[in-house]
JSON list of C-alpha atoms in Angstrom, two decimals:
[
{"chain": "A", "resi": 12, "resn": "UNK", "atom": "CA", "xyz": [16.78, 24.40, 11.87]},
{"chain": "A", "resi": 13, "resn": "UNK", "atom": "CA", "xyz": [15.19, 24.12, 15.30]},
{"chain": "A", "resi": 14, "resn": "UNK", "atom": "CA", "xyz": [12.27, 21.70, 15.32]},
{"chain": "A", "resi": 15, "resn": "UNK", "atom": "CA", "xyz": [9.61, 20.34, 17.66]},
{"chain": "A", "resi": 16, "resn": "UNK", "atom": "CA", "xyz": [7.82, 17.04, 17.15]},
{"chain": "A", "resi": 17, "resn": "UNK", "atom": "CA", "xyz": [4.79, 15.86, 19.07]},
{"chain": "A", "resi": 18, "resn": "UNK", "atom": "CA", "xyz": [3.58, 12.29, 19.37]},
{"chain": "A", "resi": 19, "resn": "UNK", "atom": "CA", "xyz": [1.21, 10.68, 19.00]},
{"chain": "A", "resi": 20, "resn": "UNK", "atom": "CA", "xyz": [-0.78, 12.84, 16.60]},
{"chain": "A", "resi": 21, "resn": "UNK", "atom": "CA", "xyz": [-3.99, 11.56, 18.15]},
{"chain": "A", "resi": 22, "resn": "UNK", "atom": "CA", "xyz": [-4.77, 9.60, 21.29]},
{"chain": "A", "resi": 23, "resn": "UNK", "atom": "CA", "xyz": [-7.99, 8.01, 22.41]},
{"chain": "A", "resi": 24, "resn": "UNK", "atom": "CA", "xyz": [-8.30, 7.06, 26.09]},
{"chain": "A", "resi": 25, "resn": "UNK", "atom": "CA", "xyz": [-10.98, 5.59, 28.27]},
{"chain": "A", "resi": 26, "resn": "UNK", "atom": "CA", "xyz": [-11.93, 7.74, 31.23]},
{"chain": "A", "resi": 27, "resn": "UNK", "atom": "CA", "xyz": [-9.47, 6.97, 34.01]},
{"chain": "A", "resi": 28, "resn": "UNK", "atom": "CA", "xyz": [-6.84, 5.51, 31.69]},
{"chain": "A", "resi": 29, "resn": "UNK", "atom": "CA", "xyz": [-3.59, 7.40, 32.37]},
{"chain": "A", "resi": 30, "resn": "UNK", "atom": "CA", "xyz": [-1.13, 8.13, 29.57]},
{"chain": "A", "resi": 31, "resn": "UNK", "atom": "CA", "xyz": [1.59, 10.51, 28.39]},
{"chain": "A", "resi": 32, "resn": "UNK", "atom": "CA", "xyz": [2.07, 12.84, 25.46]},
{"chain": "A", "resi": 33, "resn": "UNK", "atom": "CA", "xyz": [5.55, 13.39, 24.06]},
{"chain": "A", "resi": 34, "resn": "UNK", "atom": "CA", "xyz": [7.25, 16.53, 22.77]},
{"chain": "A", "resi": 35, "resn": "UNK", "atom": "CA", "xyz": [10.77, 16.24, 21.41]},
{"chain": "A", "resi": 36, "resn": "UNK", "atom": "CA", "xyz": [12.78, 19.23, 20.30]},
{"chain": "A", "resi": 37, "resn": "UNK", "atom": "CA", "xyz": [16.09, 20.04, 18.67]},
{"chain": "A", "resi": 38, "resn": "UNK", "atom": "CA", "xyz": [17.62, 23.31, 19.78]},
{"chain": "A", "resi": 39, "resn": "UNK", "atom": "CA", "xyz": [21.11, 24.15, 20.95]},
{"chain": "A", "resi": 40, "resn": "UNK", "atom": "CA", "xyz": [19.97, 26.03, 24.03]},
{"chain": "A", "resi": 41, "resn": "UNK", "atom": "CA", "xyz": [16.53, 26.15, 25.61]},
{"chain": "A", "resi": 42, "resn": "UNK", "atom": "CA", "xyz": [15.01, 29.24, 27.18]},
{"chain": "A", "resi": 43, "resn": "UNK", "atom": "CA", "xyz": [11.59, 27.75, 27.79]},
{"chain": "A", "resi": 44, "resn": "UNK", "atom": "CA", "xyz": [9.32, 24.80, 26.92]},
{"chain": "A", "resi": 45, "resn": "UNK", "atom": "CA", "xyz": [5.62, 25.60, 26.87]},
{"chain": "A", "resi": 46, "resn": "UNK", "atom": "CA", "xyz": [2.48, 23.49, 26.98]},
{"chain": "A", "resi": 47, "resn": "UNK", "atom": "CA", "xyz": [-0.88, 24.82, 25.80]},
{"chain": "A", "resi": 48, "resn": "UNK", "atom": "CA", "xyz": [-4.36, 23.32, 25.59]},
{"chain": "A", "resi": 49, "resn": "UNK", "atom": "CA", "xyz": [-6.58, 24.20, 22.64]},
{"chain": "A", "resi": 50, "resn": "UNK", "atom": "CA", "xyz": [-10.29, 23.45, 22.49]},
{"chain": "A", "resi": 51, "resn": "UNK", "atom": "CA", "xyz": [-12.10, 23.41, 19.12]},
{"chain": "A", "resi": 52, "resn": "UNK", "atom": "CA", "xyz": [-12.85, 26.90, 17.89]},
{"chain": "A", "resi": 53, "resn": "UNK", "atom": "CA", "xyz": [-10.79, 28.59, 20.60]},
{"chain": "A", "resi": 54, "resn": "UNK", "atom": "CA", "xyz": [-7.34, 30.00, 21.08]},
{"chain": "A", "resi": 55, "resn": "UNK", "atom": "CA", "xyz": [-4.55, 28.10, 22.83]},
{"chain": "A", "resi": 56, "resn": "UNK", "atom": "CA", "xyz": [-4.79, 28.27, 26.63]},
{"chain": "A", "resi": 57, "resn": "UNK", "atom": "CA", "xyz": [-1.52, 28.41, 28.56]},
{"chain": "A", "resi": 58, "resn": "UNK", "atom": "CA", "xyz": [-0.78, 25.48, 30.87]},
{"chain": "A", "resi": 59, "resn": "UNK", "atom": "CA", "xyz": [2.90, 25.34, 31.86]},
{"chain": "A", "resi": 60, "resn": "UNK", "atom": "CA", "xyz": [6.38, 26.70, 31.22]},
{"chain": "A", "resi": 61, "resn": "UNK", "atom": "CA", "xyz": [9.43, 24.57, 31.99]},
{"chain": "A", "resi": 62, "resn": "UNK", "atom": "CA", "xyz": [12.90, 26.08, 32.00]},
{"chain": "A", "resi": 63, "resn": "UNK", "atom": "CA", "xyz": [15.45, 23.41, 32.82]},
{"chain": "A", "resi": 64, "resn": "UNK", "atom": "CA", "xyz": [15.95, 19.65, 32.65]},
{"chain": "A", "resi": 65, "resn": "UNK", "atom": "CA", "xyz": [14.50, 17.88, 35.65]},
{"chain": "A", "resi": 66, "resn": "UNK", "atom": "CA", "xyz": [11.82, 20.48, 36.24]},
{"chain": "A", "resi": 67, "resn": "UNK", "atom": "CA", "xyz": [8.23, 19.31, 36.81]},
{"chain": "A", "resi": 68, "resn": "UNK", "atom": "CA", "xyz": [4.97, 21.23, 37.09]},
{"chain": "A", "resi": 69, "resn": "UNK", "atom": "CA", "xyz": [1.48, 20.01, 37.95]},
{"chain": "A", "resi": 70, "resn": "UNK", "atom": "CA", "xyz": [-2.05, 21.24, 37.49]},
{"chain": "A", "resi": 71, "resn": "UNK", "atom": "CA", "xyz": [-4.96, 19.05, 38.46]},
{"chain": "A", "resi": 72, "resn": "UNK", "atom": "CA", "xyz": [-4.61, 15.81, 36.45]},
{"chain": "A", "resi": 73, "resn": "UNK", "atom": "CA", "xyz": [-1.74, 17.14, 34.33]},
{"chain": "A", "resi": 74, "resn": "UNK", "atom": "CA", "xyz": [1.97, 16.96, 35.05]},
{"chain": "A", "resi": 75, "resn": "UNK", "atom": "CA", "xyz": [4.65, 18.26, 32.69]},
{"chain": "A", "resi": 76, "resn": "UNK", "atom": "CA", "xyz": [8.26, 17.08, 32.86]},
{"chain": "A", "resi": 77, "resn": "UNK", "atom": "CA", "xyz": [11.38, 18.13, 30.97]},
{"chain": "A", "resi": 78, "resn": "UNK", "atom": "CA", "xyz": [14.62, 16.46, 29.93]},
{"chain": "A", "resi": 79, "resn": "UNK", "atom": "CA", "xyz": [17.38, 17.83, 27.72]},
{"chain": "A", "resi": 80, "resn": "UNK", "atom": "CA", "xyz": [15.69, 16.73, 24.53]},
{"chain": "A", "resi": 81, "resn": "UNK", "atom": "CA", "xyz": [12.03, 16.11, 25.29]},
{"chain": "A", "resi": 82, "resn": "UNK", "atom": "CA", "xyz": [9.08, 16.93, 27.46]},
{"chain": "A", "resi": 83, "resn": "UNK", "atom": "CA", "xyz": [6.19, 14.77, 28.58]},
{"chain": "A", "resi": 84, "resn": "UNK", "atom": "CA", "xyz": [2.68, 15.76, 29.53]},
{"chain": "A", "resi": 85, "resn": "UNK", "atom": "CA", "xyz": [1.37, 13.07, 31.85]},
{"chain": "A", "resi": 86, "resn": "UNK", "atom": "CA", "xyz": [-2.39, 12.80, 32.21]},
{"chain": "A", "resi": 87, "resn": "UNK", "atom": "CA", "xyz": [-3.54, 10.91, 35.29]},
{"chain": "A", "resi": 88, "resn": "UNK", "atom": "CA", "xyz": [-7.04, 9.43, 35.41]},
{"chain": "A", "resi": 89, "resn": "UNK", "atom": "CA", "xyz": [-8.32, 11.66, 32.60]},
{"chain": "A", "resi": 90, "resn": "UNK", "atom": "CA", "xyz": [-11.90, 12.82, 32.36]},
{"chain": "A", "resi": 91, "resn": "UNK", "atom": "CA", "xyz": [-13.91, 13.63, 29.21]},
{"chain": "A", "resi": 92, "resn": "UNK", "atom": "CA", "xyz": [-13.39, 17.35, 29.86]},
{"chain": "A", "resi": 93, "resn": "UNK", "atom": "CA", "xyz": [-9.65, 16.81, 29.30]},
{"chain": "A", "resi": 94, "resn": "UNK", "atom": "CA", "xyz": [-10.40, 16.16, 25.63]},
{"chain": "A", "resi": 95, "resn": "UNK", "atom": "CA", "xyz": [-8.57, 18.82, 23.59]},
{"chain": "A", "resi": 96, "resn": "UNK", "atom": "CA", "xyz": [-5.52, 19.34, 21.43]},
{"chain": "A", "resi": 97, "resn": "UNK", "atom": "CA", "xyz": [-2.35, 19.79, 23.47]},
{"chain": "A", "resi": 98, "resn": "UNK", "atom": "CA", "xyz": [0.33, 21.97, 21.92]},
{"chain": "A", "resi": 99, "resn": "UNK", "atom": "CA", "xyz": [4.00, 21.98, 22.83]},
{"chain": "A", "resi": 100, "resn": "UNK", "atom": "CA", "xyz": [6.29, 24.90, 21.98]},
{"chain": "A", "resi": 101, "resn": "UNK", "atom": "CA", "xyz": [9.86, 25.89, 22.70]},
{"chain": "A", "resi": 102, "resn": "UNK", "atom": "CA", "xyz": [11.94, 29.02, 22.69]},
{"chain": "A", "resi": 103, "resn": "UNK", "atom": "CA", "xyz": [15.68, 28.91, 22.14]},
{"chain": "A", "resi": 104, "resn": "UNK", "atom": "CA", "xyz": [18.14, 30.87, 24.24]},
{"chain": "A", "resi": 105, "resn": "UNK", "atom": "CA", "xyz": [20.36, 33.75, 23.16]},
{"chain": "A", "resi": 106, "resn": "UNK", "atom": "CA", "xyz": [18.89, 37.12, 22.22]},
{"chain": "A", "resi": 107, "resn": "UNK", "atom": "CA", "xyz": [15.56, 37.20, 20.43]},
{"chain": "A", "resi": 108, "resn": "UNK", "atom": "CA", "xyz": [14.22, 33.76, 19.58]},
{"chain": "A", "resi": 109, "resn": "UNK", "atom": "CA", "xyz": [10.71, 33.13, 18.38]},
{"chain": "A", "resi": 110, "resn": "UNK", "atom": "CA", "xyz": [8.50, 30.49, 19.96]},
{"chain": "A", "resi": 111, "resn": "UNK", "atom": "CA", "xyz": [8.14, 27.43, 17.72]},
{"chain": "A", "resi": 112, "resn": "UNK", "atom": "CA", "xyz": [4.98, 25.33, 18.06]},
{"chain": "A", "resi": 113, "resn": "UNK", "atom": "CA", "xyz": [4.39, 21.67, 17.36]},
{"chain": "A", "resi": 114, "resn": "UNK", "atom": "CA", "xyz": [1.38, 20.44, 15.42]},
{"chain": "A", "resi": 115, "resn": "UNK", "atom": "CA", "xyz": [-0.20, 19.10, 18.60]},
{"chain": "A", "resi": 116, "resn": "UNK", "atom": "CA", "xyz": [-1.67, 15.90, 20.00]},
{"chain": "A", "resi": 117, "resn": "UNK", "atom": "CA", "xyz": [-5.44, 15.55, 19.75]},
{"chain": "A", "resi": 118, "resn": "UNK", "atom": "CA", "xyz": [-6.67, 13.81, 22.89]},
{"chain": "A", "resi": 119, "resn": "UNK", "atom": "CA", "xyz": [-10.10, 12.24, 23.16]},
{"chain": "A", "resi": 120, "resn": "UNK", "atom": "CA", "xyz": [-11.26, 10.84, 26.50]},
{"chain": "A", "resi": 121, "resn": "UNK", "atom": "CA", "xyz": [-14.24, 8.53, 26.25]},
{"chain": "A", "resi": 122, "resn": "UNK", "atom": "CA", "xyz": [-16.67, 8.16, 29.18]},
{"chain": "B", "resi": 18, "resn": "UNK", "atom": "CA", "xyz": [-9.69, 40.60, 33.59]},
{"chain": "B", "resi": 19, "resn": "UNK", "atom": "CA", "xyz": [-10.20, 40.87, 29.85]},
{"chain": "B", "resi": 20, "resn": "UNK", "atom": "CA", "xyz": [-7.96, 38.67, 27.80]},
{"chain": "B", "resi": 21, "resn": "UNK", "atom": "CA", "xyz": [-6.77, 39.33, 24.29]},
{"chain": "B", "resi": 22, "resn": "UNK", "atom": "CA", "xyz": [-9.64, 40.59, 22.16]},
{"chain": "B", "resi": 23, "resn": "UNK", "atom": "CA", "xyz": [-9.87, 39.90, 18.44]},
{"chain": "B", "resi": 24, "resn": "UNK", "atom": "CA", "xyz": [-12.36, 41.00, 15.80]},
{"chain": "B", "resi": 25, "resn": "UNK", "atom": "CA", "xyz": [-14.04, 39.91, 13.73]},
{"chain": "B", "resi": 26, "resn": "UNK", "atom": "CA", "xyz": [-14.39, 36.33, 14.94]},
{"chain": "B", "resi": 27, "resn": "UNK", "atom": "CA", "xyz": [-15.35, 35.11, 11.49]},
{"chain": "B", "resi": 28, "resn": "UNK", "atom": "CA", "xyz": [-14.72, 36.64, 8.08]},
{"chain": "B", "resi": 29, "resn": "UNK", "atom": "CA", "xyz": [-15.85, 35.37, 4.71]},
{"chain": "B", "resi": 30, "resn": "UNK", "atom": "CA", "xyz": [-14.65, 37.34, 1.71]},
{"chain": "B", "resi": 31, "resn": "UNK", "atom": "CA", "xyz": [-14.03, 36.96, -1.97]},
{"chain": "B", "resi": 32, "resn": "UNK", "atom": "CA", "xyz": [-10.66, 36.66, -3.60]},
{"chain": "B", "resi": 33, "resn": "UNK", "atom": "CA", "xyz": [-9.12, 40.03, -4.28]},
{"chain": "B", "resi": 34, "resn": "UNK", "atom": "CA", "xyz": [-10.85, 41.83, -1.43]},
{"chain": "B", "resi": 35, "resn": "UNK", "atom": "CA", "xyz": [-9.03, 43.56, 1.42]},
{"chain": "B", "resi": 36, "resn": "UNK", "atom": "CA", "xyz": [-9.27, 41.95, 4.84]},
{"chain": "B", "resi": 37, "resn": "UNK", "atom": "CA", "xyz": [-8.42, 43.68, 8.11]},
{"chain": "B", "resi": 38, "resn": "UNK", "atom": "CA", "xyz": [-8.09, 41.77, 11.36]},
{"chain": "B", "resi": 39, "resn": "UNK", "atom": "CA", "xyz": [-7.97, 43.58, 14.68]},
{"chain": "B", "resi": 40, "resn": "UNK", "atom": "CA", "xyz": [-6.43, 42.85, 18.05]},
{"chain": "B", "resi": 41, "resn": "UNK", "atom": "CA", "xyz": [-6.46, 44.43, 21.49]},
{"chain": "B", "resi": 42, "resn": "UNK", "atom": "CA", "xyz": [-3.73, 42.94, 23.72]},
{"chain": "B", "resi": 43, "resn": "UNK", "atom": "CA", "xyz": [-3.98, 42.45, 27.46]},
{"chain": "B", "resi": 44, "resn": "UNK", "atom": "CA", "xyz": [-3.51, 45.77, 29.23]},
{"chain": "B", "resi": 45, "resn": "UNK", "atom": "CA", "xyz": [0.07, 46.23, 30.38]},
{"chain": "B", "resi": 46, "resn": "UNK", "atom": "CA", "xyz": [1.51, 43.72, 27.93]},
{"chain": "B", "resi": 47, "resn": "UNK", "atom": "CA", "xyz": [4.32, 45.14, 25.83]},
{"chain": "B", "resi": 48, "resn": "UNK", "atom": "CA", "xyz": [4.74, 42.34, 23.29]},
{"chain": "B", "resi": 49, "resn": "UNK", "atom": "CA", "xyz": [2.22, 41.37, 20.62]},
{"chain": "B", "resi": 50, "resn": "UNK", "atom": "CA", "xyz": [2.30, 38.47, 18.20]},
{"chain": "B", "resi": 51, "resn": "UNK", "atom": "CA", "xyz": [0.26, 37.55, 15.12]},
{"chain": "B", "resi": 52, "resn": "UNK", "atom": "CA", "xyz": [0.04, 33.84, 14.25]},
{"chain": "B", "resi": 53, "resn": "UNK", "atom": "CA", "xyz": [-1.64, 31.85, 11.50]},
{"chain": "B", "resi": 54, "resn": "UNK", "atom": "CA", "xyz": [-2.90, 28.32, 12.17]},
{"chain": "B", "resi": 55, "resn": "UNK", "atom": "CA", "xyz": [-3.62, 25.70, 9.53]},
{"chain": "B", "resi": 56, "resn": "UNK", "atom": "CA", "xyz": [-4.09, 21.95, 9.76]},
{"chain": "B", "resi": 57, "resn": "UNK", "atom": "CA", "xyz": [-0.97, 21.26, 7.72]},
{"chain": "B", "resi": 58, "resn": "UNK", "atom": "CA", "xyz": [1.48, 23.73, 9.27]},
{"chain": "B", "resi": 59, "resn": "UNK", "atom": "CA", "xyz": [0.09, 24.35, 12.73]},
{"chain": "B", "resi": 60, "resn": "UNK", "atom": "CA", "xyz": [0.77, 27.69, 14.40]},
{"chain": "B", "resi": 61, "resn": "UNK", "atom": "CA", "xyz": [3.18, 29.92, 12.51]},
{"chain": "B", "resi": 62, "resn": "UNK", "atom": "CA", "xyz": [4.46, 33.28, 13.72]},
{"chain": "B", "resi": 63, "resn": "UNK", "atom": "CA", "xyz": [3.74, 36.05, 11.23]},
{"chain": "B", "resi": 64, "resn": "UNK", "atom": "CA", "xyz": [5.03, 39.11, 13.08]},
{"chain": "B", "resi": 65, "resn": "UNK", "atom": "CA", "xyz": [6.16, 40.17, 16.56]},
{"chain": "B", "resi": 66, "resn": "UNK", "atom": "CA", "xyz": [5.94, 43.67, 18.02]},
{"chain": "B", "resi": 67, "resn": "UNK", "atom": "CA", "xyz": [7.69, 44.90, 21.15]},
{"chain": "B", "resi": 68, "resn": "UNK", "atom": "CA", "xyz": [6.67, 48.29, 22.54]},
{"chain": "B", "resi": 69, "resn": "UNK", "atom": "CA", "xyz": [4.72, 48.90, 19.31]},
{"chain": "B", "resi": 70, "resn": "UNK", "atom": "CA", "xyz": [7.81, 48.35, 17.13]},
{"chain": "B", "resi": 71, "resn": "UNK", "atom": "CA", "xyz": [7.98, 45.41, 14.68]},
{"chain": "B", "resi": 72, "resn": "UNK", "atom": "CA", "xyz": [10.89, 43.22, 15.75]},
{"chain": "B", "resi": 73, "resn": "UNK", "atom": "CA", "xyz": [10.45, 40.12, 13.62]},
{"chain": "B", "resi": 74, "resn": "UNK", "atom": "CA", "xyz": [8.36, 40.09, 10.44]},
{"chain": "B", "resi": 75, "resn": "UNK", "atom": "CA", "xyz": [10.20, 37.22, 8.78]},
{"chain": "B", "resi": 76, "resn": "UNK", "atom": "CA", "xyz": [7.05, 35.09, 8.90]},
{"chain": "B", "resi": 77, "resn": "UNK", "atom": "CA", "xyz": [4.91, 37.47, 6.87]},
{"chain": "B", "resi": 78, "resn": "UNK", "atom": "CA", "xyz": [4.17, 35.44, 3.74]},
{"chain": "B", "resi": 79, "resn": "UNK", "atom": "CA", "xyz": [4.50, 38.17, 1.13]},
{"chain": "B", "resi": 80, "resn": "UNK", "atom": "CA", "xyz": [3.84, 41.81, 0.40]},
{"chain": "B", "resi": 81, "resn": "UNK", "atom": "CA", "xyz": [0.10, 41.23, 0.45]},
{"chain": "B", "resi": 82, "resn": "UNK", "atom": "CA", "xyz": [0.34, 41.01, 4.24]},
{"chain": "B", "resi": 83, "resn": "UNK", "atom": "CA", "xyz": [0.99, 44.03, 6.43]},
{"chain": "B", "resi": 84, "resn": "UNK", "atom": "CA", "xyz": [0.67, 44.70, 10.15]},
{"chain": "B", "resi": 85, "resn": "UNK", "atom": "CA", "xyz": [0.61, 47.84, 12.25]},
{"chain": "B", "resi": 86, "resn": "UNK", "atom": "CA", "xyz": [0.58, 48.68, 15.91]},
{"chain": "B", "resi": 87, "resn": "UNK", "atom": "CA", "xyz": [-0.22, 52.39, 16.24]},
{"chain": "B", "resi": 88, "resn": "UNK", "atom": "CA", "xyz": [-0.42, 52.24, 20.04]},
{"chain": "B", "resi": 89, "resn": "UNK", "atom": "CA", "xyz": [-0.04, 49.84, 22.94]},
{"chain": "B", "resi": 90, "resn": "UNK", "atom": "CA", "xyz": [-3.67, 48.75, 22.89]},
{"chain": "B", "resi": 91, "resn": "UNK", "atom": "CA", "xyz": [-4.35, 48.10, 19.22]},
{"chain": "B", "resi": 92, "resn": "UNK", "atom": "CA", "xyz": [-2.92, 46.21, 16.26]},
{"chain": "B", "resi": 93, "resn": "UNK", "atom": "CA", "xyz": [-4.14, 45.31, 12.80]},
{"chain": "B", "resi": 94, "resn": "UNK", "atom": "CA", "xyz": [-3.21, 42.65, 10.29]},
{"chain": "B", "resi": 95, "resn": "UNK", "atom": "CA", "xyz": [-4.20, 43.46, 6.74]},
{"chain": "B", "resi": 96, "resn": "UNK", "atom": "CA", "xyz": [-4.30, 41.22, 3.69]},
{"chain": "B", "resi": 97, "resn": "UNK", "atom": "CA", "xyz": [-4.62, 42.98, 0.35]},
{"chain": "B", "resi": 98, "resn": "UNK", "atom": "CA", "xyz": [-5.53, 41.42, -2.02]},
{"chain": "B", "resi": 99, "resn": "UNK", "atom": "CA", "xyz": [-6.74, 38.25, -0.32]},
{"chain": "B", "resi": 100, "resn": "UNK", "atom": "CA", "xyz": [-6.37, 34.83, -1.93]},
{"chain": "B", "resi": 101, "resn": "UNK", "atom": "CA", "xyz": [-8.04, 31.46, -1.19]},
{"chain": "B", "resi": 102, "resn": "UNK", "atom": "CA", "xyz": [-4.75, 30.11, 0.23]},
{"chain": "B", "resi": 103, "resn": "UNK", "atom": "CA", "xyz": [-4.95, 32.76, 2.96]},
{"chain": "B", "resi": 104, "resn": "UNK", "atom": "CA", "xyz": [-7.90, 30.88, 4.49]},
{"chain": "B", "resi": 105, "resn": "UNK", "atom": "CA", "xyz": [-6.87, 29.96, 8.03]},
{"chain": "B", "resi": 106, "resn": "UNK", "atom": "CA", "xyz": [-7.37, 30.93, 11.65]},
{"chain": "B", "resi": 107, "resn": "UNK", "atom": "CA", "xyz": [-5.42, 34.01, 12.64]},
{"chain": "B", "resi": 108, "resn": "UNK", "atom": "CA", "xyz": [-4.49, 34.44, 16.28]},
{"chain": "B", "resi": 109, "resn": "UNK", "atom": "CA", "xyz": [-3.19, 37.40, 18.18]},
{"chain": "B", "resi": 110, "resn": "UNK", "atom": "CA", "xyz": [-1.22, 36.83, 21.38]},
{"chain": "B", "resi": 111, "resn": "UNK", "atom": "CA", "xyz": [0.40, 39.12, 23.91]},
{"chain": "B", "resi": 112, "resn": "UNK", "atom": "CA", "xyz": [2.99, 38.84, 26.68]},
{"chain": "B", "resi": 113, "resn": "UNK", "atom": "CA", "xyz": [4.37, 41.11, 29.36]},
{"chain": "B", "resi": 114, "resn": "UNK", "atom": "CA", "xyz": [7.49, 41.61, 27.31]},
{"chain": "B", "resi": 115, "resn": "UNK", "atom": "CA", "xyz": [10.86, 40.40, 26.17]},
{"chain": "B", "resi": 116, "resn": "UNK", "atom": "CA", "xyz": [12.94, 39.20, 29.07]},
{"chain": "B", "resi": 117, "resn": "UNK", "atom": "CA", "xyz": [13.28, 36.16, 31.18]},
{"chain": "B", "resi": 118, "resn": "UNK", "atom": "CA", "xyz": [10.92, 33.70, 32.69]},
{"chain": "B", "resi": 119, "resn": "UNK", "atom": "CA", "xyz": [7.21, 34.13, 32.90]},
{"chain": "B", "resi": 120, "resn": "UNK", "atom": "CA", "xyz": [7.33, 37.59, 31.30]},
{"chain": "B", "resi": 121, "resn": "UNK", "atom": "CA", "xyz": [7.49, 35.85, 27.95]},
{"chain": "B", "resi": 122, "resn": "UNK", "atom": "CA", "xyz": [4.45, 33.60, 28.41]},
{"chain": "B", "resi": 123, "resn": "UNK", "atom": "CA", "xyz": [2.11, 34.31, 25.53]},
{"chain": "B", "resi": 124, "resn": "UNK", "atom": "CA", "xyz": [-1.65, 34.56, 26.02]},
{"chain": "B", "resi": 125, "resn": "UNK", "atom": "CA", "xyz": [-3.82, 34.01, 22.97]},
{"chain": "B", "resi": 126, "resn": "UNK", "atom": "CA", "xyz": [-7.03, 35.57, 21.77]},
{"chain": "B", "resi": 127, "resn": "UNK", "atom": "CA", "xyz": [-9.98, 33.55, 20.41]},
{"chain": "B", "resi": 128, "resn": "UNK", "atom": "CA", "xyz": [-8.84, 33.93, 16.80]},
{"chain": "B", "resi": 129, "resn": "UNK", "atom": "CA", "xyz": [-10.38, 35.11, 13.54]},
{"chain": "B", "resi": 130, "resn": "UNK", "atom": "CA", "xyz": [-11.54, 32.39, 11.17]},
{"chain": "B", "resi": 131, "resn": "UNK", "atom": "CA", "xyz": [-10.93, 33.66, 7.65]},
{"chain": "B", "resi": 132, "resn": "UNK", "atom": "CA", "xyz": [-12.39, 32.06, 4.55]},
{"chain": "B", "resi": 133, "resn": "UNK", "atom": "CA", "xyz": [-11.44, 33.51, 1.18]},
{"chain": "B", "resi": 134, "resn": "UNK", "atom": "CA", "xyz": [-13.65, 32.25, -1.64]}
]
């Protein structure tokens, strides 16, 4: 069965301390790898879609990268407002495939 | 632009009662998804509609759950009878449609927090 695993489950950073979140997946063919941000009490907010190994996308302090078996969300010089849960999801290729979400990484950035 | 709209935002009910959750997708989006989120299992797909037709309902837990999409701008998820284990946050999401690339990016509503006592 296709699976997605996110690590760490929780991460506490000092403001300005860069780090990376990991998303590993097992699927025979990948149509898309998605990153979402979820704030407490709100719905997931779309960040990025990656389609092929080697692809990178950036938005402000966030950069997402993709290899054949995992994706990283790099956070450069984070600020307290970056505190949220970051969800990774993938969609397999070939006809209809549902999007499978990971449990998420809860990030806390301390001033 | 209005995003996905869900109502109610919070629902507290007693076991055995009927619960109806409502969703209005983003205008022009042809695909609609209902998800359930819990701490233990994360986000789980319940049902997926494309052009108002249910395509995948394999995630619907049991016969107590039903979903309808009578038109392109409205969907409901009904639980009857409700049970305490149904307590969760229910999200509706929509996308432009089935296809390739960014058409399939899903945009989520704010969710309905359901508590069944």
